[in-house]
Short mmCIF file of C-alpha atoms in Angstrom, two decimals:
data_model
loop_
_atom_site.label_atom_id
_atom_site.label_comp_id
_atom_site.label_asym_id
_atom_site.label_seq_id
_atom_site.Cartn_x
_atom_site.Cartn_y
_atom_site.Cartn_z
CA MET A 261 -1.94 32.32 -7.28
CA LYS A 262 -2.39 28.70 -5.79
CA HIS A 263 1.12 27.83 -5.79
CA GLN A 264 2.02 30.62 -3.64
CA PHE A 265 2.25 31.24 0.05
CA PHE A 266 -0.04 33.20 2.08
CA SER A 267 1.54 35.44 5.48
CA LEU A 268 0.44 37.75 7.78
CA TYR A 269 2.94 39.97 8.21
CA SER A 270 4.63 38.84 11.24
CA ASN A 271 3.12 41.84 13.84
CA CYS A 272 -0.46 40.49 12.62
CA ILE A 273 -0.97 37.39 15.39
CA PRO A 274 -4.40 35.65 14.89
CA VAL A 275 -5.97 35.00 18.76
CA SER A 276 -9.23 32.46 19.08
CA GLY A 277 -12.48 32.38 21.22
CA LEU A 278 -14.83 30.50 21.94
CA SER A 279 -17.09 31.96 18.85
CA GLN A 280 -14.79 34.10 17.22
CA ALA A 281 -11.35 34.96 16.60
CA ILE A 282 -9.21 37.91 16.22
CA ILE A 283 -6.45 39.11 14.04
CA TYR A 284 -3.98 41.29 16.49
CA ASP A 285 -2.14 43.96 14.32
CA LEU A 286 0.55 45.44 16.99
CA GLN A 287 2.05 48.01 14.71
CA PHE A 288 -0.78 49.68 13.88
CA HIS A 289 -2.67 49.19 16.73
CA ARG A 290 -5.98 47.88 15.42
CA TYR A 291 -7.45 44.21 15.41
CA LYS A 292 -10.17 42.49 13.05
CA ILE A 293 -12.16 40.15 14.06
CA ILE A 294 -12.77 36.70 11.92
CA PRO A 295 -14.81 33.57 11.93
CA LYS A 296 -12.75 31.07 13.77
CA LEU A 297 -12.48 28.48 10.69
CA LEU A 298 -10.31 31.47 9.23
CA HIS A 299 -8.34 31.55 12.31
CA THR A 300 -8.00 27.61 11.88
CA VAL A 301 -6.70 28.24 7.91
CA LEU A 302 -4.30 31.12 9.18
CA ASN A 303 -2.57 29.04 11.59
CA ILE A 304 -1.38 26.13 8.64
CA LYS A 305 2.33 26.55 8.35
CA GLY A 306 4.53 25.67 5.35
CA LYS A 307 1.68 25.18 2.62
CA THR A 308 0.90 26.96 -0.37
CA VAL A 309 -2.43 28.26 -0.66
CA TYR A 310 -3.17 24.93 -3.33
CA GLU A 311 -2.58 22.62 -0.01
CA THR A 312 -3.97 24.72 2.47
CA LYS A 313 -7.92 24.46 0.19
CA LYS A 314 -7.05 20.25 -0.04
CA GLU A 315 -6.77 20.62 4.48
CA PHE A 316 -10.41 21.27 3.91
CA HIS A 317 -10.83 19.02 1.07
CA ASN A 318 -11.89 21.98 -0.70
CA ARG A 319 -14.71 22.64 0.39
CA TYR A 320 -14.22 26.50 1.45
CA ASP A 321 -12.32 27.02 -1.96
CA LEU A 322 -13.80 30.43 -2.66
CA GLY A 323 -13.97 31.42 0.74
CA ILE A 324 -10.22 31.23 1.77
CA ASP A 325 -9.84 32.61 -1.73
CA GLN A 326 -11.87 36.06 -1.03
CA TYR A 327 -10.32 36.10 3.17
CA TYR A 328 -6.73 35.98 2.05
CA THR A 329 -7.60 38.65 -0.80
CA LYS A 330 -9.05 40.54 1.53
CA LEU A 331 -6.44 40.30 4.27
CA ALA A 332 -3.61 41.40 1.58
CA ASP A 333 -5.47 44.22 0.98
CA GLU A 334 -6.72 45.40 4.25
CA GLY A 335 -3.25 45.11 5.03
CA PHE A 336 -2.62 42.19 7.28
CA GLY A 337 -0.79 39.94 5.23
CA PHE A 338 0.83 38.83 1.58
CA PHE A 339 1.24 36.16 -1.37
CA THR A 340 5.02 35.24 -1.65
CA ASN A 341 7.14 32.46 -3.07
CA GLU A 342 9.36 32.42 -0.33
CA PRO A 343 7.85 32.41 2.94
CA GLU A 344 11.58 31.17 4.83
CA TYR A 345 12.55 34.76 4.63
CA PHE A 346 9.43 36.23 6.61
CA PRO A 347 9.92 34.33 10.19
CA GLU A 348 7.43 34.49 13.25
CA ILE A 349 8.12 37.55 15.69
CA GLU A 350 9.71 36.37 18.88
CA LEU A 351 6.93 37.31 21.61
CA SER A 352 9.21 37.16 24.36
CA PHE A 353 8.57 40.49 26.77
CA ALA A 354 10.94 42.15 28.16
CA PHE A 355 11.46 45.50 30.93
CA PRO A 356 14.67 45.99 32.60
CA GLY A 357 13.23 47.28 35.56
CA ILE A 358 11.61 45.53 38.48
CA ILE A 359 9.23 48.44 38.70
CA SER A 360 7.78 49.63 35.49
CA ASN A 361 4.43 51.97 37.09
CA ALA A 362 3.36 53.03 40.25
CA ILE A 363 0.20 54.54 42.20
CA ILE A 364 1.10 56.83 45.29
CA ASP A 365 -2.53 57.98 46.52
CA ILE A 366 -2.21 61.26 48.46
CA ASP A 367 -4.89 63.05 50.90
CA ILE A 368 -4.36 65.77 53.59
CA GLU A 369 -2.60 63.75 56.17
CA SER A 370 -0.42 61.95 54.03
CA ASN A 371 3.35 63.49 55.16
CA PHE A 372 5.46 61.59 52.35
CA ASP A 373 9.14 61.80 50.83
CA PHE A 374 8.93 62.72 47.74
CA SER A 375 12.62 62.74 47.31
CA ARG A 376 13.23 59.45 48.85
CA ILE A 377 9.77 57.48 47.24
CA PHE A 378 11.31 58.91 43.83
CA ASN A 379 14.46 57.40 44.50
CA GLU A 380 13.68 54.34 45.34
CA LEU A 381 11.30 54.24 42.37
CA GLN A 382 14.28 54.96 40.40
CA ILE A 383 16.38 52.34 41.78
CA CYS A 384 13.51 49.69 40.37
CA GLY A 385 13.53 51.20 37.60
CA CYS A 386 10.24 52.64 37.27
CA ASP A 387 9.06 54.98 34.67
CA THR A 388 5.85 56.35 34.75
CA VAL A 389 4.08 57.34 38.61
CA GLN A 390 0.67 58.40 38.49
CA LEU A 391 -0.43 60.55 41.54
CA ARG A 392 -4.13 60.58 42.98
CA PHE A 393 -5.31 63.03 45.07
CA TYR A 394 -7.99 63.04 47.51
CA PHE A 395 -8.06 66.87 47.59
CA SER A 396 -7.99 70.10 45.75
CA VAL A 397 -3.86 70.32 45.85
CA LYS A 398 -2.59 73.91 44.86
CA LEU A 399 -0.18 74.07 41.64
CA MET A 400 2.66 75.22 43.99
CA ASP A 401 2.25 72.09 46.20
CA LEU A 402 2.16 69.86 43.19
CA ASN A 403 5.71 72.14 41.54
CA LEU A 404 6.93 71.02 44.41
CA ILE A 405 6.54 67.25 44.50
CA LEU A 406 7.89 67.08 41.03
CA THR A 407 10.91 69.06 41.82
CA HIS A 408 11.83 65.94 42.92
CA LEU A 409 12.25 64.54 39.81
CA VAL A 410 14.32 67.00 37.95
CA ASP A 411 17.23 64.40 37.91
CA SER A 412 15.10 61.21 38.17
CA SER A 413 14.91 58.44 35.31
CA ILE A 414 11.34 58.28 35.87
CA LYS A 415 10.13 59.45 32.31
CA SER A 416 6.29 59.94 32.97
CA VAL A 417 3.66 61.49 35.47
CA GLU A 418 0.05 61.33 35.33
CA ILE A 419 -2.17 63.32 37.83
CA LEU A 420 -5.65 62.09 39.18
CA VAL A 421 -6.94 65.52 40.83
CA PRO A 422 -10.31 67.16 42.26
CA PHE A 423 -10.47 70.13 39.51
CA SER A 424 -10.65 73.63 40.93
CA SER A 425 -10.89 77.26 40.22
CA GLU A 426 -6.74 77.35 40.11
CA PHE A 427 -6.39 75.06 37.51
CA THR A 428 -7.35 77.26 34.45
CA LYS A 429 -6.08 77.33 31.51
CA ASN A 430 -3.02 79.67 31.54
CA ASN A 431 -2.18 77.87 34.83
CA ILE A 432 -1.94 74.87 33.24
CA ASN A 433 0.34 75.51 30.47
CA GLU A 434 2.83 76.74 32.40
CA PHE A 435 3.02 74.00 35.18
CA VAL A 436 2.77 71.76 31.91
CA ASP A 437 6.22 73.54 30.42
CA LEU A 438 7.99 73.82 33.86
CA ASN A 439 7.23 69.95 34.32
CA LYS A 440 7.92 68.23 30.96
CA ARG A 441 7.45 64.55 32.05
CA ILE A 442 3.51 65.66 32.54
CA ARG A 443 1.48 62.98 30.14
CA LYS A 444 -2.11 63.12 31.50
CA ILE A 445 -4.00 64.88 33.72
CA ILE A 446 -7.61 63.88 35.00
CA PHE A 447 -9.60 66.61 36.60
CA HIS A 448 -12.80 65.29 38.07
CA LYS A 449 -15.13 67.36 40.33
CA TRP A 450 -15.43 69.53 37.10
CA ASP A 451 -17.35 72.29 37.14
CA VAL A 452 -19.44 72.11 34.35
CA ASN A 453 -19.95 75.70 34.29
CA GLN A 454 -15.75 75.78 33.64
CA ASN A 455 -14.89 75.38 29.57
CA GLN A 456 -12.59 72.68 29.22
CA TYR A 457 -9.48 72.98 27.19
CA HIS A 458 -6.26 71.37 25.43
CA ILE A 459 -2.81 71.43 25.92
CA ASP A 460 -0.64 69.55 23.02
CA ASP A 461 1.39 66.56 24.03
CA VAL A 462 -1.03 66.05 27.27
CA ILE A 463 -3.63 64.05 27.62
CA LEU A 464 -6.49 66.25 29.69
CA PHE A 465 -9.59 64.34 30.91
CA PHE A 466 -12.54 66.60 32.80
CA LEU A 467 -15.08 64.31 34.42
CA PRO A 468 -18.09 66.31 36.81
CA ASN A 469 -18.26 63.22 39.41
CA GLU A 470 -15.77 62.50 41.79
CA ILE A 471 -13.92 59.59 41.56
CA ASP A 472 -13.90 57.00 43.74
CA TYR A 473 -9.69 55.50 42.97
CA ILE A 474 -10.48 52.64 45.12
CA ASN A 475 -13.80 51.50 43.84
CA ASP A 476 -13.93 53.08 40.83
CA CYS A 477 -11.14 50.85 39.07
CA GLY A 478 -11.63 47.37 37.57
CA TYR A 479 -13.58 47.72 34.51
CA ILE A 480 -13.57 46.37 31.45
CA GLU A 481 -13.97 48.71 28.56
CA LYS A 482 -13.88 48.27 24.81
CA SER A 483 -12.21 51.50 24.35
CA GLU A 484 -9.50 51.14 27.09
CA PHE A 485 -8.30 48.06 24.94
CA VAL A 486 -4.53 47.94 23.39
CA THR A 487 -2.85 46.80 20.47
CA ASN A 488 0.56 47.10 20.86
CA PHE A 489 3.93 44.69 20.46
CA ARG A 490 4.60 45.83 24.46
CA PHE A 491 1.17 44.79 25.94
CA PHE A 492 0.32 42.10 24.41
CA THR A 493 4.06 40.76 24.77
CA GLU A 494 3.09 41.23 28.85
CA ALA A 495 -0.83 39.75 28.80
CA LEU A 496 0.52 36.48 27.07
CA HIS A 497 2.55 35.80 30.29
CA PHE A 498 1.68 38.15 33.31
CA ASN A 499 -0.67 40.07 34.49
CA THR A 500 -2.08 43.15 32.20
CA CYS A 501 -2.60 45.28 35.85
CA LEU A 502 0.02 43.96 38.71
CA HIS A 503 2.81 43.19 36.85
CA LYS A 504 5.74 45.44 37.72
CA LYS A 505 3.20 47.30 39.42
CA VAL A 506 3.59 49.23 42.93
CA SER A 507 1.11 51.54 44.74
CA ILE A 508 2.04 53.59 48.12
CA ASN A 509 -1.94 54.24 49.84
CA THR A 510 -2.19 57.42 51.90
CA LYS A 511 -0.68 55.97 54.62
CA GLY A 512 2.05 54.95 53.19
CA GLU A 513 1.49 51.15 52.96
CA ILE A 514 3.23 49.12 50.35
CA MET A 515 0.76 46.97 48.09
CA ASN A 516 0.26 45.63 44.52
CA CYS A 517 -3.36 47.67 44.25
CA PRO A 518 -4.73 49.63 46.24
CA SER A 519 -8.12 47.97 45.80
CA LEU A 520 -6.62 44.67 46.69
CA ASN A 521 -6.41 46.21 50.06
CA ILE A 522 -2.96 43.37 50.84
CA LYS A 523 -0.25 45.80 52.67
CA PHE A 524 3.52 44.74 52.32
CA GLY A 525 4.93 47.39 55.38
CA ASN A 526 4.99 50.47 55.40
CA ILE A 527 7.43 52.95 53.24
CA ASP A 528 8.79 54.77 56.72
CA SER A 529 10.21 51.05 57.76
CA ALA A 530 10.81 49.00 54.46
CA SER A 531 12.72 49.24 51.48
CA ILE A 532 9.99 49.41 48.12
CA LEU A 533 13.12 47.58 46.29
CA ASN A 534 13.20 44.37 48.60
CA VAL A 535 9.33 44.89 48.98
CA VAL A 536 8.73 44.17 45.37
CA LYS A 537 11.60 41.93 44.88
CA SER A 538 9.90 39.74 47.15
CA LYS A 539 8.04 36.38 45.86
CA LYS A 540 5.32 37.00 47.89
CA PHE A 541 4.60 40.20 46.05
CA GLN A 542 5.25 39.38 43.00
CA GLN A 543 2.79 36.34 43.09
CA LEU A 544 -0.05 37.69 41.81
CA TRP A 545 1.91 38.93 38.35
CA HIS A 546 1.71 35.17 37.06
CA ILE A 547 -2.04 35.13 36.55
CA ASN A 548 -2.34 36.14 32.92
CA LYS A 549 -5.46 35.60 31.45
CA ASP A 550 -4.93 32.20 29.89
CA LYS A 551 -5.09 31.28 33.50
CA VAL A 552 -8.62 33.02 34.49
CA HIS A 553 -11.50 31.17 34.18
CA ILE A 554 -13.89 32.28 31.37
CA CYS A 555 -11.46 34.37 29.96
CA LYS A 556 -9.16 32.20 29.18
CA HIS A 557 -11.55 31.37 26.34
CA CYS A 558 -12.29 35.02 24.99
CA GLU A 559 -10.38 36.33 21.38
CA TYR A 560 -10.10 40.30 23.43
CA ARG A 561 -7.92 38.44 26.22
CA TYR A 562 -4.66 39.91 25.33
CA MET A 563 -6.02 43.68 24.22
CA CYS A 564 -7.77 44.22 28.21
CA SER A 565 -7.09 44.76 31.22
CA ASP A 566 -7.10 42.60 34.06
CA CYS A 567 -8.25 43.01 37.57
CA ARG A 568 -7.58 40.44 40.82
CA ALA A 569 -9.63 43.16 43.63
CA PHE A 570 -13.04 42.85 41.85
CA ARG A 571 -13.62 39.25 40.56
CA SER A 572 -16.77 37.32 40.39
CA SER A 573 -16.27 34.75 42.73
CA GLU A 574 -13.50 34.30 45.85
CA SER A 575 -11.64 32.44 44.04
CA ILE A 576 -8.25 34.33 42.70
CA TYR A 577 -8.61 32.74 38.93
CA SER A 578 -12.24 33.84 38.92
CA LYS A 579 -13.09 36.60 36.34
CA PRO A 580 -13.40 40.16 36.10
CA SER A 581 -16.64 40.87 38.07
CA LYS A 582 -16.54 44.00 36.35
CA CYS A 583 -16.27 42.84 32.33
CA THR A 584 -20.06 42.04 30.96
CA TYR A 585 -18.82 39.60 27.97
CA ASN A 586 -19.18 36.25 27.81
CA PRO A 587 -17.37 34.01 25.25
CA HIS A 588 -19.02 31.17 26.74
CA LYS A 589 -22.54 33.17 24.93
CA ARG A 590 -22.03 32.72 21.00
CA ASN A 591 -23.23 36.03 19.66
CA ASN A 592 -23.99 37.59 22.47
CA SER A 593 -23.25 40.81 22.18
CA ILE A 594 -20.08 43.25 23.78
CA ASN A 595 -21.77 45.37 25.75
CA PHE A 596 -18.61 46.72 27.30
CA GLN A 597 -19.16 49.68 30.21
#
């Protein structure tokens, strides 16, 4: 073994923080916390196990052997005599559209031309739309809105809506069968006396409290961490919350994010395409975690989302105020919300 090379699989990427490091497994959507010293070891390229140990004057031979064996057993890496046949994966980010996702907020007074909005989003290459309702909309009205997607290239729809007695399991089953693009429905103000239910291929959440769409976002939660290739590569280069996102508030105003309250015109008079192509609109897209204070030293930075609306200071580069983890404090507990 000592004259072999040890290599992580190309989908397993080591990332260092201040006090510890993590191996991101982008294929199997998992991660493994490792010591920083092991991160250093794993980043030594082109040397055999024997040569790698010599780099540390053979002080850590037993530990290196144990970790290599453990990583191999757990499917993070392997031993080889021919490392040249296992190149590193290309980590550039690519999405064909100008916009990948959109949020549309709708209240009782919103009077939107959904046919035009969906068509403009399709022109932008958008593949996911989230509809957030401020009132108990009827299923009939939801169906009318979604009929405008029949011939659209938009792939998926998420719906956030206050719960009502109309949302029975049978009714929702019929609604989902009729609208195959629906991937997630979040019911809030849910009546706890009602039974929850499950529908195949659609994620359903039942939340007893009312969601404040503007203020109840920006939380960094461990349960929301994402370890896949698309998220990781986007996080390397761009802001994971705002990049290729557009929002339309209840008044039809075009924004990066509803919580940022920065407006770029109204859909009644402005083209969504022209707005999102502008440098001013895209300015926040380029603030990745390597530019954010504190976050740039965090080992979790490429798996968590980012918020530029709720920040710990006025600086646009300051840490999200709703994140409770500080990598500067060695051995501090990860007390995510």
